[in-house]
XYZ file of C-alpha atoms in Angstrom:
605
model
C 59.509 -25.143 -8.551
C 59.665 -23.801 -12.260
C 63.189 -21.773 -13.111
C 63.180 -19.894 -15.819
C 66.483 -20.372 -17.368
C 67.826 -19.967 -21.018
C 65.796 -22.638 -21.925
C 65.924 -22.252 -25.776
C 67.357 -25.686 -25.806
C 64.742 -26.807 -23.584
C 61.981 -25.504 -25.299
C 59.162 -27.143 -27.591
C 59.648 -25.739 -31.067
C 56.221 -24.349 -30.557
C 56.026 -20.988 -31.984
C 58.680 -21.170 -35.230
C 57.584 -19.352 -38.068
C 56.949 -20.511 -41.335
C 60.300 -19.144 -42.469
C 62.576 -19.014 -39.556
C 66.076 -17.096 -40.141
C 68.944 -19.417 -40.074
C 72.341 -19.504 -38.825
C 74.849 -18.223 -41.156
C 75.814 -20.279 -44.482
C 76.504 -23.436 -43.349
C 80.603 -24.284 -42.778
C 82.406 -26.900 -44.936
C 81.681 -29.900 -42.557
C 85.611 -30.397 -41.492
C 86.624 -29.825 -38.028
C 87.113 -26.115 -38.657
C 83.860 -25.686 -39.950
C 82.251 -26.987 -37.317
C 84.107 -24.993 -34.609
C 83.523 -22.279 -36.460
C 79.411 -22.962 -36.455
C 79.320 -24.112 -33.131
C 80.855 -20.586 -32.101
C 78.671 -18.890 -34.189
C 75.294 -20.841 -32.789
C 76.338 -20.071 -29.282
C 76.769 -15.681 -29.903
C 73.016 -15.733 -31.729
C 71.399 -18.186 -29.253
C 72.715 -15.629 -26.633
C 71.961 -12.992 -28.116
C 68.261 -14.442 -28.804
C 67.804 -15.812 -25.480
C 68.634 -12.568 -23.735
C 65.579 -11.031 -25.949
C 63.403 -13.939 -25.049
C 64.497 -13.875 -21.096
C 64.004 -9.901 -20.903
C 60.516 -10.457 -23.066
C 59.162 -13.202 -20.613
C 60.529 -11.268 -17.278
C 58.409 -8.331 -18.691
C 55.355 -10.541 -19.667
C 55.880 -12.466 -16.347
C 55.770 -9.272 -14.164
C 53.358 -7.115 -15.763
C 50.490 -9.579 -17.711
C 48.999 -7.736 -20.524
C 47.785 -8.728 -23.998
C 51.239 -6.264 -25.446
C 53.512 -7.985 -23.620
C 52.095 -11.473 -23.994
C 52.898 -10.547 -27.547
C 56.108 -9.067 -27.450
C 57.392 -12.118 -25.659
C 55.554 -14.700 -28.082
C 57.295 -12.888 -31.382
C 60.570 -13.281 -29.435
C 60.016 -16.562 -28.743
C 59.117 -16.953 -32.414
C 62.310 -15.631 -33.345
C 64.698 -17.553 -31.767
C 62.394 -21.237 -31.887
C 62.740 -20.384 -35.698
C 66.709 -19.768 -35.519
C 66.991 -23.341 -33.333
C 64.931 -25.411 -35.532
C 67.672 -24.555 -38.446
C 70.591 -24.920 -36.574
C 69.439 -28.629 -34.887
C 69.033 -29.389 -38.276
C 72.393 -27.617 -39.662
C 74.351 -29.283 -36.730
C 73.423 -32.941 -37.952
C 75.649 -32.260 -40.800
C 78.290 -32.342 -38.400
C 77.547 -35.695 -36.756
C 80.519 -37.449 -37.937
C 83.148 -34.898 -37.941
C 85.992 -35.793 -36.034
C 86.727 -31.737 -34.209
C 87.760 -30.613 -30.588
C 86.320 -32.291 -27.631
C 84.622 -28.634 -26.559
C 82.770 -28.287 -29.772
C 82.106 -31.941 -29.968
C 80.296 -31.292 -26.862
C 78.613 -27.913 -28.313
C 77.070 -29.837 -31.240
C 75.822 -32.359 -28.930
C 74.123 -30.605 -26.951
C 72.851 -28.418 -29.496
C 71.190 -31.725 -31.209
C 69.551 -33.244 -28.215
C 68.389 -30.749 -25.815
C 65.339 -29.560 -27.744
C 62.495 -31.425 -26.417
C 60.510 -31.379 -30.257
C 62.451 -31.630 -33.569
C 59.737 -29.828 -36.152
C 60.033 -31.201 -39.777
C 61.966 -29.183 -42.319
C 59.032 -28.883 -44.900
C 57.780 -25.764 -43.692
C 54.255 -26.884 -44.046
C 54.448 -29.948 -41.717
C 56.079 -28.013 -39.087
C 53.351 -25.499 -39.194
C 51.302 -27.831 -38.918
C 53.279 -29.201 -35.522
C 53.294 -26.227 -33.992
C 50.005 -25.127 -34.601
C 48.722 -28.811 -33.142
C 50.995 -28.507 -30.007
C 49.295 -24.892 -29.523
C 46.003 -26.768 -29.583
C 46.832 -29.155 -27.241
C 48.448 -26.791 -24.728
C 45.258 -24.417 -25.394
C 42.641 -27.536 -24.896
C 44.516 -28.128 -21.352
C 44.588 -24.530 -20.604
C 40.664 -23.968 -21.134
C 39.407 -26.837 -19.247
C 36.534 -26.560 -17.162
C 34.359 -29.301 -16.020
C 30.196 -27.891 -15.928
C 28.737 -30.760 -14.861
C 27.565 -33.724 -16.515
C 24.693 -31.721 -18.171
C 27.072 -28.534 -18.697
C 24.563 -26.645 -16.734
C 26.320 -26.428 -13.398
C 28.942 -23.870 -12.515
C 32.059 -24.016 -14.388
C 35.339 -25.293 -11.907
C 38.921 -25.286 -13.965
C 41.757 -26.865 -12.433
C 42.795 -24.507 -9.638
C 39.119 -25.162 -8.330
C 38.990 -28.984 -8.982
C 42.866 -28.991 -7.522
C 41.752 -27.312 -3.767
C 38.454 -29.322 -3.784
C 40.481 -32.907 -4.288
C 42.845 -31.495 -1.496
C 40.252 -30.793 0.932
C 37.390 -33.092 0.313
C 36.387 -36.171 2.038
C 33.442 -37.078 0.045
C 34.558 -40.191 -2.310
C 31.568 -38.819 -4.359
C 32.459 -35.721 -4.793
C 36.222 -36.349 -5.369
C 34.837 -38.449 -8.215
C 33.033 -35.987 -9.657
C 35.422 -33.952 -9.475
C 37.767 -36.512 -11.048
C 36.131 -37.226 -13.970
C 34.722 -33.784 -14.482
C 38.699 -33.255 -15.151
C 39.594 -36.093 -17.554
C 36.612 -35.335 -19.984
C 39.017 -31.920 -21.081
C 41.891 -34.032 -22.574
C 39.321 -36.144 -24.674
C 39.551 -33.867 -27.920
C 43.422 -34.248 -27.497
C 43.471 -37.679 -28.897
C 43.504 -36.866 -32.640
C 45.729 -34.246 -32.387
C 48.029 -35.650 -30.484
C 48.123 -38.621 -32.557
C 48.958 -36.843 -35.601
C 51.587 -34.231 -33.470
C 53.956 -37.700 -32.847
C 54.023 -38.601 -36.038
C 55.160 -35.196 -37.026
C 57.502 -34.954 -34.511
C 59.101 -38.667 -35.111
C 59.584 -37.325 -38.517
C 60.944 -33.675 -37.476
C 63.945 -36.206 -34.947
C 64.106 -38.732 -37.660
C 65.938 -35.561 -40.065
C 68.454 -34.901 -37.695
C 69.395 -38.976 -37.211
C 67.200 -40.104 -34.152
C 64.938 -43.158 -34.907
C 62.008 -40.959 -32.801
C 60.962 -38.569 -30.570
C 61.775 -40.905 -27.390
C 65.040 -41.598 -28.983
C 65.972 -37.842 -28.995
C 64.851 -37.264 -25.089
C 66.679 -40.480 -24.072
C 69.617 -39.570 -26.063
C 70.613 -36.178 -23.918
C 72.305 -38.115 -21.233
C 75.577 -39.168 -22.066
C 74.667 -42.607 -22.789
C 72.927 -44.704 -25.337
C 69.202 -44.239 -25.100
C 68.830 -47.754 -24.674
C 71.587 -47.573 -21.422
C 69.084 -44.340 -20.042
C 66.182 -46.390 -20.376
C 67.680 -49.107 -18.007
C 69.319 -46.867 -15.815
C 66.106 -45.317 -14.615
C 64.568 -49.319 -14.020
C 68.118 -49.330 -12.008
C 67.047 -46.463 -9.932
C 63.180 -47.730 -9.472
C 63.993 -51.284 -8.521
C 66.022 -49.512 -5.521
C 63.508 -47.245 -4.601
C 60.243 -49.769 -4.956
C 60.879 -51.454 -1.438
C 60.392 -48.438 0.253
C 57.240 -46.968 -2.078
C 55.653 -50.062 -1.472
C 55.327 -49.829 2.489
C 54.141 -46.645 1.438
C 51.261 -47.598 -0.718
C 50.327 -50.457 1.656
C 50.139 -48.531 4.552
C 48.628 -45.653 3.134
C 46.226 -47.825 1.470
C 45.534 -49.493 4.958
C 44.496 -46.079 6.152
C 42.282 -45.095 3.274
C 40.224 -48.106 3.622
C 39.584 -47.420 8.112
C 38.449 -44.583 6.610
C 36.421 -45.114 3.664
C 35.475 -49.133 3.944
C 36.720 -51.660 1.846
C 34.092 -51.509 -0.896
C 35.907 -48.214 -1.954
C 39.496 -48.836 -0.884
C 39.505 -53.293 -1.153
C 42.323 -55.168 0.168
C 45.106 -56.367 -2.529
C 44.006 -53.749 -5.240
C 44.760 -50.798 -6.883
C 44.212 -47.484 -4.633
C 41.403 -45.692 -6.484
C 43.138 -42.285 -8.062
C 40.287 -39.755 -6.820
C 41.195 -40.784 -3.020
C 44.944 -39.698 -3.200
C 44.318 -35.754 -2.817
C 45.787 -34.352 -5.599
C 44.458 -34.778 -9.203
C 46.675 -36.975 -11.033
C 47.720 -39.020 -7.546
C 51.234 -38.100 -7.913
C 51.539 -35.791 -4.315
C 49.496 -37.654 -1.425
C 50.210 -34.996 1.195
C 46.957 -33.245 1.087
C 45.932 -36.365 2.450
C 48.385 -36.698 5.808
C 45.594 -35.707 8.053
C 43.682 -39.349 7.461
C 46.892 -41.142 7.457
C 49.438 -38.942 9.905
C 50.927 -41.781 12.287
C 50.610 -39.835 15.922
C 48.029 -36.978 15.815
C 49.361 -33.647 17.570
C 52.973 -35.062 17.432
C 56.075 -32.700 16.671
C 54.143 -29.677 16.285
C 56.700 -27.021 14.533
C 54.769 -23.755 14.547
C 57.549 -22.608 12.485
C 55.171 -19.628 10.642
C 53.149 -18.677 13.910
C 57.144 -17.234 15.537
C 57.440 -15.490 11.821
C 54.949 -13.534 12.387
C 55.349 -12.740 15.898
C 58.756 -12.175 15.134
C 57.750 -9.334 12.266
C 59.253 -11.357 9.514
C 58.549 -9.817 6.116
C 59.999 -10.970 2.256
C 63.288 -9.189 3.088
C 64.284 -10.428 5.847
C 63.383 -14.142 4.113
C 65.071 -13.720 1.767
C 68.039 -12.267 3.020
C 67.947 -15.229 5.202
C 68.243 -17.516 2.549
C 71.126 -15.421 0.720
C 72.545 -15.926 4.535
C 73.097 -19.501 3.981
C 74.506 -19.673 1.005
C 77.273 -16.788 2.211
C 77.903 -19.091 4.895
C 78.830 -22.224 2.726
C 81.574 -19.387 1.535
C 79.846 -18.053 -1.662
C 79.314 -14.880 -3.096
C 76.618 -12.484 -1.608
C 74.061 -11.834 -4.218
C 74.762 -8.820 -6.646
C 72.971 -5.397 -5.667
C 70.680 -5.917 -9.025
C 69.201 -9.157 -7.327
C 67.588 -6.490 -4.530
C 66.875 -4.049 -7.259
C 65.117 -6.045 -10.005
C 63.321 -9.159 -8.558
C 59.726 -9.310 -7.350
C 59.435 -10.091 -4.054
C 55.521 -9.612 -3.290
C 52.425 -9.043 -5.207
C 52.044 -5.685 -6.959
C 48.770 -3.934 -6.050
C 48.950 -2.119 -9.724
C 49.032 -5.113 -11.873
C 48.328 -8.999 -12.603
C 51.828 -10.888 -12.486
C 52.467 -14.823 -12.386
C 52.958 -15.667 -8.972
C 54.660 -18.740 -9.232
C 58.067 -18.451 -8.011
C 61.410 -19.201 -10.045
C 64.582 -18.256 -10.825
C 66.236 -16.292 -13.558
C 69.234 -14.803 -14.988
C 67.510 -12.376 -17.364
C 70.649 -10.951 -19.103
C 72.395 -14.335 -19.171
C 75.300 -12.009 -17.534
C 74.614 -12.580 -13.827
C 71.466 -10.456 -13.786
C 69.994 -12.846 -11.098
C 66.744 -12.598 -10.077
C 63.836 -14.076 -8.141
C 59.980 -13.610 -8.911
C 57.819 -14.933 -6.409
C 55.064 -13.196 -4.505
C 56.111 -14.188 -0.822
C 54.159 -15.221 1.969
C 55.512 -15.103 5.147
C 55.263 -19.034 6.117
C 57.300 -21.738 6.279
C 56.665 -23.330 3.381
C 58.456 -20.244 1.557
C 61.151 -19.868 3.432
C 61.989 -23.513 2.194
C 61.191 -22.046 -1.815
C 63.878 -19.488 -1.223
C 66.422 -21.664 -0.196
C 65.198 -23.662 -3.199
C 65.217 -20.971 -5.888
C 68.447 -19.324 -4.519
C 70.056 -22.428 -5.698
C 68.864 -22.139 -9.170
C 70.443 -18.515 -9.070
C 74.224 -19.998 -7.538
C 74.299 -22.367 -10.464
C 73.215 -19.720 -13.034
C 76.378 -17.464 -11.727
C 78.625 -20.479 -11.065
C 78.033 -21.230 -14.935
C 77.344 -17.776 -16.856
C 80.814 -16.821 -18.303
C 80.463 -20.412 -19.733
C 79.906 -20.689 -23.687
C 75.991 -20.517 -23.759
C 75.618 -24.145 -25.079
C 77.191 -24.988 -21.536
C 74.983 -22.796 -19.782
C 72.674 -24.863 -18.153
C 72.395 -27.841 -15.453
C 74.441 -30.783 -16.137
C 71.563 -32.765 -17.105
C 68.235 -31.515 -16.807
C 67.037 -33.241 -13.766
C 70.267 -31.540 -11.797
C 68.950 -27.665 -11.987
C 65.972 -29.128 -9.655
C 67.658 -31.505 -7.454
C 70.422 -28.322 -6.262
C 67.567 -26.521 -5.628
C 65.597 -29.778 -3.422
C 68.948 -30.607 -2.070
C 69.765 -27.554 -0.476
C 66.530 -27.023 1.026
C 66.927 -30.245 2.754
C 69.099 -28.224 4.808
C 66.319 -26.402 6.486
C 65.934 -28.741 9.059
C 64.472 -27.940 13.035
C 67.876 -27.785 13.579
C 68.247 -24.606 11.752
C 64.850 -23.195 12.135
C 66.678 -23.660 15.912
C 69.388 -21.183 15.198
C 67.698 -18.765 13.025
C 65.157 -18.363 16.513
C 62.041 -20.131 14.935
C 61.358 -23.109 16.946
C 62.365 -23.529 20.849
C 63.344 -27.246 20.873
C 64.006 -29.712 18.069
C 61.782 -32.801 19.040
C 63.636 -35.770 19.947
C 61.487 -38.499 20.072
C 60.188 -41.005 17.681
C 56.631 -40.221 17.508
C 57.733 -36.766 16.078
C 60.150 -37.800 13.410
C 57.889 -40.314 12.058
C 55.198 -37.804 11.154
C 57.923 -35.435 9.491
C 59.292 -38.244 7.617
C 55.937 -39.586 6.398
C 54.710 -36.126 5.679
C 57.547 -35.791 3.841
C 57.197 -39.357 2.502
C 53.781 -38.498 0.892
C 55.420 -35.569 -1.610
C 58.780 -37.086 -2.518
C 58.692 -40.528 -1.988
C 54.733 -40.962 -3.591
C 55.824 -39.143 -6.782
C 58.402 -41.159 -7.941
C 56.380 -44.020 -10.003
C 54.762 -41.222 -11.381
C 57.923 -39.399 -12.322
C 58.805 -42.473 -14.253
C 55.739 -43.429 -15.731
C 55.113 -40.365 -17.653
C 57.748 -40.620 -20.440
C 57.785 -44.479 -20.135
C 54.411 -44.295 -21.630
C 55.541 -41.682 -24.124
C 58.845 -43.456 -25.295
C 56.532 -46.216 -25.655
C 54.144 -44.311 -27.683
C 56.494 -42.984 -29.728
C 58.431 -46.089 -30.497
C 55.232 -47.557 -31.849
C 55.379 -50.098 -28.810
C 51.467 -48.174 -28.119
C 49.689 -47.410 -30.875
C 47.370 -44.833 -30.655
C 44.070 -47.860 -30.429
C 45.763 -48.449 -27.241
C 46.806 -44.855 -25.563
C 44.744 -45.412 -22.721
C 44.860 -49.129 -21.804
C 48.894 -48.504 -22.065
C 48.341 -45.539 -19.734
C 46.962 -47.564 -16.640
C 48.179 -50.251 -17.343
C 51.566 -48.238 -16.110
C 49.785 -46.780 -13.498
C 48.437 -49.714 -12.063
C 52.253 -51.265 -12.259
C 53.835 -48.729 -10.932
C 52.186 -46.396 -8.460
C 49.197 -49.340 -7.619
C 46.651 -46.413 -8.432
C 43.565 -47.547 -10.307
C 41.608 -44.880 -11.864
C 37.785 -45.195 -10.055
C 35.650 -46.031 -13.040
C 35.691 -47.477 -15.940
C 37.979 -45.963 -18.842
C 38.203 -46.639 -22.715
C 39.571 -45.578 -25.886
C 37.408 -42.858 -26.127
C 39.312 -41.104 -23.162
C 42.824 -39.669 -23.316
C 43.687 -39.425 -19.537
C 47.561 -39.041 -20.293
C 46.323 -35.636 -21.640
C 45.132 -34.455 -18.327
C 48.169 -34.123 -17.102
C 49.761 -30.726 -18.873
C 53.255 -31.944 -19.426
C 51.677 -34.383 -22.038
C 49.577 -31.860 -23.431
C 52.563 -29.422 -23.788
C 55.145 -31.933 -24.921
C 57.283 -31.106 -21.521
C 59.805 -34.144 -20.211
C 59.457 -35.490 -17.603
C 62.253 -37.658 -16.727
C 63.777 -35.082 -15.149
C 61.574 -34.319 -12.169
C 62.225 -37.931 -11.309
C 65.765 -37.875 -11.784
C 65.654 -34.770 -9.675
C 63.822 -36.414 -6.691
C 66.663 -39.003 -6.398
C 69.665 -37.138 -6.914
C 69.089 -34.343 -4.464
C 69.086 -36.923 -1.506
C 72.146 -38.155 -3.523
C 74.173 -35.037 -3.624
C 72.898 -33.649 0.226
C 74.695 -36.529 1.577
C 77.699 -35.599 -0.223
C 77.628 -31.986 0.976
C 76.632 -33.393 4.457
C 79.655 -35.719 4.611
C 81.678 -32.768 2.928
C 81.009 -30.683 6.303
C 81.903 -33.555 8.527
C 78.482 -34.401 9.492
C 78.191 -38.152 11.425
C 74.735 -38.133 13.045
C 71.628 -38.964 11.095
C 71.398 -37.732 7.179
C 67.620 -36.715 8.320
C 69.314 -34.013 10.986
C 71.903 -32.543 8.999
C 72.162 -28.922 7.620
C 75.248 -27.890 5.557
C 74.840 -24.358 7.156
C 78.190 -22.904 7.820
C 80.209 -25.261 6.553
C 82.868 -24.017 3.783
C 84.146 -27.159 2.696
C 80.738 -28.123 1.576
C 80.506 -24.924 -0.464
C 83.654 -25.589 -1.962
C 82.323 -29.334 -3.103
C 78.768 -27.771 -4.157
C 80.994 -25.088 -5.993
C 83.561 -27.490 -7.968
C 79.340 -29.083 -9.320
C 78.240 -25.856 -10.206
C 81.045 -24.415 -12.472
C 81.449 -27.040 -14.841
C 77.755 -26.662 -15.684
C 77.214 -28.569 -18.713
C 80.820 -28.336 -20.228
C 81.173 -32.450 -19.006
C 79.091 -35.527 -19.051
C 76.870 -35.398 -16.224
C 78.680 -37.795 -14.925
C 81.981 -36.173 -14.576
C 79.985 -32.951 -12.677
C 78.199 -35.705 -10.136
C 81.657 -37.015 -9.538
C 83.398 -33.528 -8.853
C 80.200 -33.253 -5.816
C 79.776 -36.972 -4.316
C 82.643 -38.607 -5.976
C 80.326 -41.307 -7.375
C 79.882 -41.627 -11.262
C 76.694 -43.140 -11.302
C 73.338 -42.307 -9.604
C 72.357 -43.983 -6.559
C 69.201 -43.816 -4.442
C 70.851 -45.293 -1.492
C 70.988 -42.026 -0.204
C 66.811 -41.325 -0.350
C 66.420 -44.582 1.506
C 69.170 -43.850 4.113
C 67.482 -40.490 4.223
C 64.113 -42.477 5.127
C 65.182 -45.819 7.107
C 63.483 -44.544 10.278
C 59.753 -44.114 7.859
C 60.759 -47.412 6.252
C 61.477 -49.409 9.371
C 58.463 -48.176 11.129
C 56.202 -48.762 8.099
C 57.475 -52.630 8.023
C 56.570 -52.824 11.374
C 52.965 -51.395 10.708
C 52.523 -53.591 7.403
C 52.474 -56.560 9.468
C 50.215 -59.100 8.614
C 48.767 -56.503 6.200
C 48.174 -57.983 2.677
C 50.587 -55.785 1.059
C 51.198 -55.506 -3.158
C 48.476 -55.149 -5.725
């Protein structure tokens, strides 16, 4: 899930003014000048991003045309101020200061996801392109090849790939999608080359250079960490692919699924083939196995959004944390108001940047959400384990660790503690059962990470010149075919721009982090698990209860990004590096039981 954080750091320069107001007069660049603008930098960008988070809250909770433009001028505002001081802080580079404010003017220069050129024009001119893009993606609607049928945007194309079974209408509804992102091409063209010149100002050779540079390590060392962390999770996503593959062809015949090839993308349930579990009912392993009716005793139980969340709150208490401030209960959105249109999807949010934490999320009373709470309540513990920190420091300690708290803690919610909490009668015990849960589970997490991957390694690529822009798309499946073994269903060419049918291309969002996320939070449950004394399997355990596990999740939280991530991932698992040993320990049941049904299968692509 989205959090909405104080993401000015975060944030595509997409809104600056012409004119932006800067930071004060720039400081001598000594090493008081630069503590002294690094202090400065951090009171306005708090200052701005409390405008911007109260501005968003409003337009988020009450959707009008006013407050979609009160929160765009404040966005304007402080995008304007951030441009100036990235470029400002560059001045800096070389100035020998404090370790704290060495850190502050890191940070500063390479968490902004889009550098805008100086020259006012140009980065007019970037903004108003990445507007373009983000407005092409939003409008979308496939009509038919004629345009005459009825219109279907995403949401309808999205529940019609996760339901259907017809190959030919999951193509239609395929390629009815990637015609949207063909007018992108151009534009987007010309926005990297603005943007490679807006990163090459403040002393980044590109755009890809910049991303890859805001994790403590060369981005040359970044790029080869993530290969580290695929080559240890491939073994296990190829049993995946080859059994799921397998499947798909009993059910659709092998002159739509053939052995040894790509799986065609429409057949995968979900749009871009990144989640496959719309599809577990053609693939689930033992039909009518470890059936958890976990939302049927909600609602004979009387549950409501209170009592779910409260639940939630519950376990974090128990790991020895703070209960959540009386504002939480008076100021988040809970459920859909009857009196207005609000966005729906749920996050997390610390409006005032002073503890004012918050949830906004119109709850259902399933299971599903009472995992989303447990997920978004860990956004809020690491926004109040961090917010007396300078602002700079205010955030995850790299970006893909806000996500994986959040997955990692809801890996706690096991049918162990549905158990105590009264929602199931009996945890099932035998392997049939666990198999489906771990494949089920298999098809979200494990399925997405190529994809996680191969998004910005075709951007760095792109923006490195490695892909010119004659070659967007054959550079685009070409990745896809290498890493996920997903082939798209017909016949593609220049004249398409399928990477722009995905909206965190067409928005300029990174992406790195979502797979980063995926990997650590299997990294830093078993840390929490072992933490709390746990010795059966890591697939059982829940960290409910146990205050020594608080007190390692705490020691994470607090430093937020004051230290190299790696320093933060230490203080948790006491490991420096990332490892996905945990994800497959996590998984050796599913991975032992898929070798066994990949047997004799021609496996690989």
């Amino acid at each position: 899930m989205k959090l909405a954080l104080p993401a000015l750091l975060l944030a595509a320069c997409s809104a600056a003014p012409a004119s932006p107001p800067r930071p004060a007069s720039p400081p001598q660049p000594d090493a008081a000048g630069a503590k002294a603008f690094a202090a400065k930098v951090n009171e306005d960008l708090k200052e701005l991003g409390v405008k911007t988070q109260t501005a968003s809250w409003i337009k988020n909770t009450y959707i009008t045309d006013d407050t979609e433009r009160a929160s765009a001028k404040a966005d304007e505002e402080a995008l304007g101020y951030l441009s100036n001081a990235i470029h400002e802080a560059a001045g800096f580079k070389d100035v020998r200061t404090d370790p704290q404010t060495q850190r502050m003017l890191y940070l500063l220069r390479v968490n902004s996801s889009l550098a805008a050129p100086s020259d006012p024009k140009q980065r007019l001119e970037l903004t108003t392109l990445g507007s373009k893009l983000e407005g092409i993606y939003g409008k979308g609607k496939w009509c038919g090849p004629d345009g005459k049928q009825p219109c279907r945007d995403l949401e309808d194309l999205t529940v019609l790939m996760g339901k259907s079974r017809n190959p030919k209408e999951l193509l239609d509804a395929w390629v009815g999608w990637h015609t949207i992102s063909r007018p992108m091409r151009p534009l987007y063209t010309r926005f990297v080359e603005l943007a490679n010149q807006g990163s090459r100002e403040i002393g980044f050779t590109n755009m890809g250079d910049l991303w890859r540079s805001g994790y403590d390590m060369p981005p040359a060392g970044f790029e080869q960490e993530t290969d580290r962390l695929w080559a240890q999770v491939r073994p296990l996503y190829d049993q995946l692919q080859c059994y799921v593959r397998a499947r798909l062809q009993k059910r659709y015949g092998k002159a739509v699924v053939p052995d040894g090839a790509p799986i065609p993308a429409h057949l995968l349930g979900n749009m871009w083939a990144q989640d496959w579990t719309k599809i577990y009912p053609l693939v689930e392993p033992y039909p009518g196995a470890a059936p958890l009716d976990v939302t049927g005793a909600m609602v004979a139980q009387g549950w409501d959004s209170q009592r779910m969340v409260k639940t939630a709150e519950s376990f974090f208490v128990s790991l020895g944390l703070d209960p959540l401030p009386a504002t939480f209960w008076e100021r988040s959105l809970f459920v859909k108001p009857r009196d207005r249109e609000v966005v729906c999807h749920a996050s997390a949010w610390d409006v005032q940047l002073d503890d004012d934490l918050r949830i906004k999320m119109c709850i259902k009373v399933d299971e599903e959400d009472l995992g989303v709470l447990h997920h978004e309540l860990g956004h809020d513990y690491y926004f109040h384990a961090y917010y007396k920190l300078p602002y700079l420091f205010a955030q995850g300690a790299n970006d893909g660790f806000h996500e994986a708290i959040g997955d990692a803690l809801r890996l706690s919610v096991t049918p162990g503690y549905l158990k105590n909490l009264g929602l199931v009668k009996e945890v099932p015990a035998d392997r049939k059962g666990l198999i489906n849960v771990q494949l089920k589970d298999a098809l979200g997490g494990v399925a997405f990470l190529p994809f996680g991957k191969l998004i910005d390694q075709w951007r760095w690529d792109v923006f490195s010149g490695k892909t010119s822009p004659a070659d967007y798309n054959k550079s685009w499946w070409e990745l896809r075919r290498k890493y996920q073994g997903v082939a798209p269903p017909v016949e593609r060419t220049e004249k398409d721009f399928d990477p722009g049918a995905k909206y965190h291309v067409a928005a300029n969002v990174p992406y790195m982090r979502y797979f980063l996320a995926s990997i650590l939070h299997f990294q830093f449950h078993r840390a929490l698990c072992k933490a709390a004394g746990q010795t059966g399997p890591l697939h059982e355990c829940s960290i409910r209860g146990s205050k020594e596990a608080g007190q390692k999740l705490w020691a994470m939280l607090s430093l937020g990004a004051s230290k190299p991530w790696p320093d933060a991932l230490e203080a948790l698992t006491g490991q420096r590096p990332m490892d996905a040993t945990a994800l497959l320990e996590y998984f050796a049941p599913l991975q032992k039981w898929l070798g066994e049904q990949n047997a004799g299968q021609r496996c690989g692509w």
